[in-house]
């Protein structure tokens, strides 16, 4: 076969591969911004698997907490990453002490790298995937087809978190929840490794003045628009 024909065939295969690979959608944002709700809805809408990466950090935190380990020791936090099995429905994962420890241990570079491969493997599935977290668009899947960065004011996020806590039968005060949200924002944004910040090509979605349903509709619109722009090559709009 002549070289030019071989080259044309190879190019066609590359194009076909690109067409057959599903989209990777990265959803990042601060605590209680609505990113989890949006990511789950996008996964359902586009028929993609979804990973809530915050659960991985929560699972490490829960391990550490159950052993009585010290969250201010990076070494102990890293040990808590070993054989990380967990039940996503475990209520303790979302408890306040575990949330606090998760926020602390997620600043450790060794903990982040211990969890990296699991997240990247999930993102690399041939059918595509939706992942939500803090550093999906910047570190885990910098080549993601669509990156959303979901925000809301700290006051709105504190109200949402308070409502969630009350619905789960816990008592909490607005001022305390707001202070906690601000402290977590500072820790998430201020850490040296993988700080919370939008990727340069992220689409911003501010949910301060809209409800969850409106946020989902807007997220779907943004993703469809971006996928259409990404290409005539786009397999999802064929
Ligand atoms: O939404 P919320 O902040 O309550 O929690 P989450 O998304 O379940 O994340 C739990 C903790 O893990 C947070 O304090 C984040 O700082 C951290 N995290 C992270 O550092 N990187 C991620 N990709 C996901 C979560």
Coordinates of C-alpha atoms and ligand atoms in Angstrom, one line a residue:
X1 CA 0.0 0.0 0.0
X2 CA 1.5 3.4 -0.9
X3 CA 2.7 5.5 2.0
X4 CA 0.2 8.3 1.4
X5 CA -2.7 5.8 1.6
X6 CA -1.3 4.3 4.8
X7 CA -1.1 7.7 6.3
X8 CA -4.6 8.5 5.3
X9 CA -5.9 5.3 6.9
X10 CA -3.9 6.0 10.1
X11 CA -5.4 9.5 10.3
X12 CA -8.9 8.1 9.8
X13 CA -8.3 5.7 12.6
X14 CA -7.2 8.5 14.9
X15 CA -10.4 10.5 14.0
X16 CA -12.6 7.4 14.6
X17 CA -10.9 6.8 18.0
X18 CA -11.5 10.4 19.0
X19 CA -15.2 10.0 18.0
X20 CA -15.6 6.9 20.0
X21 CA -14.2 8.2 23.2
X22 CA -16.9 9.5 25.5
X23 CA -16.7 13.0 27.0
X24 CA -15.0 13.8 30.3
X25 CA -16.8 16.4 32.2
X26 CA -15.1 18.0 35.2
X27 CA -17.2 19.8 37.8
X28 CA -15.2 21.7 40.4
X29 CA -16.2 24.2 43.1
X30 CA -16.3 25.0 46.8
X31 CA -18.3 23.4 49.6
X32 CA -22.1 23.5 49.1
X33 CA -21.9 25.2 45.8
X34 CA -24.2 22.6 44.2
X35 CA -21.5 20.9 42.3
X36 CA -22.5 17.4 43.5
X37 CA -26.1 17.8 42.5
X38 CA -25.0 19.2 39.1
X39 CA -22.5 16.4 38.5
X40 CA -25.0 13.7 39.3
X41 CA -27.6 15.3 37.0
X42 CA -25.1 15.6 34.2
X43 CA -24.1 12.0 34.5
X44 CA -27.7 10.9 34.4
X45 CA -28.5 13.2 31.4
X46 CA -25.5 12.1 29.3
X47 CA -25.5 8.5 30.5
X48 CA -22.0 8.7 32.0
X49 CA -20.5 7.1 35.1
X50 CA -20.0 9.6 38.0
X51 CA -17.4 9.9 40.7
X52 CA -17.7 12.2 43.7
X53 CA -14.0 12.6 44.5
X54 CA -14.8 14.3 47.8
X55 CA -15.9 10.9 49.0
X56 CA -12.4 9.5 48.6
X57 CA -11.0 12.2 50.9
X58 CA -13.9 11.6 53.3
X59 CA -13.2 7.9 53.3
X60 CA -9.5 8.5 54.2
X61 CA -10.7 10.9 57.0
X62 CA -13.2 8.3 58.3
X63 CA -10.5 5.6 58.4
X64 CA -8.2 7.9 60.4
X65 CA -11.0 9.0 62.7
X66 CA -12.0 5.4 63.4
X67 CA -8.4 4.4 64.2
X68 CA -8.0 7.5 66.4
X69 CA -5.2 8.7 64.1
X70 CA -3.9 12.2 64.2
X71 CA -5.1 14.4 61.3
X72 CA -2.2 16.8 61.8
X73 CA 0.2 14.0 61.0
X74 CA 0.7 13.6 57.2
X75 CA 2.3 10.2 57.9
X76 CA -0.8 8.9 59.7
X77 CA -3.1 10.4 57.1
X78 CA -1.2 8.6 54.4
X79 CA -1.5 5.2 56.2
X80 CA -5.3 5.8 56.2
X81 CA -5.2 5.7 52.4
X82 CA -4.2 2.0 52.4
X83 CA -6.8 -0.4 51.2
X84 CA -9.4 2.3 50.8
X85 CA -12.7 0.5 50.7
X86 CA -15.8 2.3 51.8
X87 CA -19.6 2.3 51.5
X88 CA -20.7 5.6 49.8
X89 CA -24.0 5.3 51.8
X90 CA -22.2 5.3 55.2
X91 CA -23.7 8.3 57.0
X92 CA -20.5 8.9 59.0
X93 CA -18.7 10.0 55.7
X94 CA -20.8 13.2 55.8
X95 CA -20.6 13.8 59.6
X96 CA -19.0 17.1 60.8
X97 CA -15.9 15.6 62.4
X98 CA -15.1 13.6 59.2
X99 CA -15.8 16.7 57.0
X100 CA -13.3 18.7 59.1
X101 CA -10.6 15.9 59.0
X102 CA -11.2 15.5 55.2
X103 CA -10.5 19.2 54.7
X104 CA -7.3 18.9 56.7
X105 CA -5.9 15.7 55.2
X106 CA -6.7 16.8 51.6
X107 CA -3.9 19.4 51.9
X108 CA -1.2 16.7 52.2
X109 CA 0.6 16.1 48.9
X110 CA 1.2 12.4 49.7
X111 CA -2.5 11.9 50.4
X112 CA -3.4 13.6 47.1
X113 CA -1.0 11.5 45.1
X114 CA -2.2 8.3 46.8
X115 CA -5.7 9.0 45.4
X116 CA -4.6 10.3 42.0
X117 CA -4.5 7.1 40.0
X118 CA -7.9 6.0 41.1
X119 CA -9.4 9.2 39.9
X120 CA -7.4 9.4 36.7
X121 CA -8.4 5.8 35.8
X122 CA -12.0 6.7 36.3
X123 CA -11.7 9.7 34.1
X124 CA -9.9 7.6 31.4
X125 CA -12.8 5.2 30.9
X126 CA -13.4 4.9 27.1
X127 CA -17.0 5.8 27.5
X128 CA -16.3 9.0 29.3
X129 CA -17.1 10.1 32.8
X130 CA -18.2 13.0 35.1
X131 CA -16.1 13.7 38.1
X132 CA -16.7 16.4 40.7
X133 CA -14.3 17.8 43.2
X134 CA -11.8 20.7 43.6
X135 CA -9.0 19.9 41.2
X136 CA -10.6 17.8 38.4
X137 CA -10.2 20.4 35.7
X138 CA -6.7 21.5 36.9
X139 CA -5.0 18.3 38.0
X140 CA -7.0 15.1 37.6
X141 CA -8.3 15.6 34.0
X142 CA -6.7 18.8 32.6
X143 CA -7.7 17.5 29.1
X144 CA -11.4 17.2 30.1
X145 CA -13.8 18.1 27.2
X146 CA -15.9 20.3 29.5
X147 CA -14.9 22.0 32.7
X148 CA -17.5 23.6 34.9
X149 CA -16.6 25.7 38.0
X150 CA -19.6 26.1 40.2
X151 CA -19.7 28.9 42.7
X152 CA -22.1 30.7 45.1
X153 CA -21.6 33.3 47.8
X154 CA -20.5 31.9 51.2
X155 CA -23.8 33.1 52.7
X156 CA -26.0 31.2 50.2
X157 CA -23.8 28.1 50.6
X158 CA -24.1 28.3 54.4
X159 CA -27.9 28.5 54.1
X160 CA -27.8 25.4 51.9
X161 CA -25.5 23.5 54.2
X162 CA -27.7 24.4 57.2
X163 CA -30.8 23.2 55.4
X164 CA -29.0 19.9 54.7
X165 CA -28.0 19.4 58.3
X166 CA -31.5 20.2 59.6
X167 CA -33.0 17.8 57.1
X168 CA -30.6 15.1 58.4
X169 CA -31.9 15.8 61.9
X170 CA -28.9 17.6 63.1
X171 CA -29.0 20.9 64.9
X172 CA -26.7 23.8 63.8
X173 CA -26.5 27.6 63.9
X174 CA -26.2 29.6 60.7
X175 CA -23.2 31.7 62.1
X176 CA -21.3 28.5 62.9
X177 CA -22.0 26.9 59.5
X178 CA -20.9 30.2 57.7
X179 CA -17.7 30.4 59.7
X180 CA -17.0 26.7 58.9
X181 CA -17.6 27.3 55.1
X182 CA -15.3 30.3 55.2
X183 CA -12.6 28.4 57.0
X184 CA -12.9 25.5 54.5
X185 CA -12.7 27.9 51.6
X186 CA -9.5 29.4 53.0
X187 CA -8.0 25.9 53.5
X188 CA -9.1 24.7 50.1
X189 CA -7.9 27.8 48.2
X190 CA -4.8 28.4 50.3
X191 CA -3.2 25.0 50.2
X192 CA 0.1 24.6 48.2
X193 CA -0.9 21.5 46.3
X194 CA -3.9 21.5 44.0
X195 CA -5.6 24.6 45.5
X196 CA -9.2 25.2 44.6
X197 CA -9.2 27.5 41.6
X198 CA -10.9 27.4 38.2
X199 CA -9.0 26.0 35.3
X200 CA -8.2 28.8 32.7
X201 CA -10.7 27.2 30.3
X202 CA -13.4 26.5 32.9
X203 CA -17.0 27.7 32.3
X204 CA -18.2 29.5 35.4
X205 CA -21.6 28.8 36.8
X206 CA -22.8 31.0 39.7
X207 CA -25.7 29.4 41.5
X208 CA -26.2 32.1 44.2
X209 CA -29.5 33.3 42.7
X210 CA -30.9 30.1 41.2
X211 CA -32.3 26.9 42.6
X212 CA -30.9 23.4 42.0
X213 CA -33.2 22.7 39.1
X214 CA -32.3 25.9 37.3
X215 CA -28.6 25.2 38.0
X216 CA -28.9 21.8 36.4
X217 CA -30.7 23.2 33.3
X218 CA -28.0 25.8 32.9
X219 CA -25.2 23.2 33.4
X220 CA -26.7 21.0 30.7
X221 CA -26.9 24.0 28.4
X222 CA -23.3 24.9 29.0
X223 CA -22.1 21.4 28.5
X224 CA -24.0 20.9 25.2
X225 CA -22.8 24.2 23.9
X226 CA -19.2 23.3 24.7
X227 CA -19.4 19.8 23.3
X228 CA -20.9 21.3 20.1
X229 CA -18.0 23.8 19.9
X230 CA -15.4 21.1 20.6
X231 CA -16.2 19.6 17.4
X232 CA -17.7 18.4 14.3
X233 CA -15.9 15.5 15.8
X234 CA -18.3 15.5 18.7
X235 CA -19.8 12.0 19.1
X236 CA -22.6 13.0 21.5
X237 CA -24.4 15.2 19.0
X238 CA -24.2 12.8 16.1
Ligands
LIG1 O1 -18.8 19.7 49.2 P1 -18.0 19.5 50.5 O2 -16.9 20.5 50.6 O3 -18.9 19.5 51.7 O4 -17.3 18.2 50.5 P2 -16.6 17.2 49.5 O5 -16.7 17.7 48.1 O6 -17.2 15.9 49.8 O7 -15.0 17.2 49.8 C1 -14.6 16.8 51.1 C2 -13.2 17.5 51.3 O8 -12.3 16.9 50.4 C3 -13.2 19.0 51.1 O9 -12.8 19.6 52.3 C4 -12.2 19.2 50.0 O10 -11.2 20.1 50.5 C5 -11.5 17.9 49.8 N1 -11.4 17.6 48.4 C6 -10.3 17.9 47.7 O11 -9.3 18.4 48.2 N2 -10.2 17.5 46.4 C7 -11.2 17.0 45.7 N3 -11.0 16.6 44.4 C8 -12.4 16.7 46.4 C9 -12.5 17.0 47.7

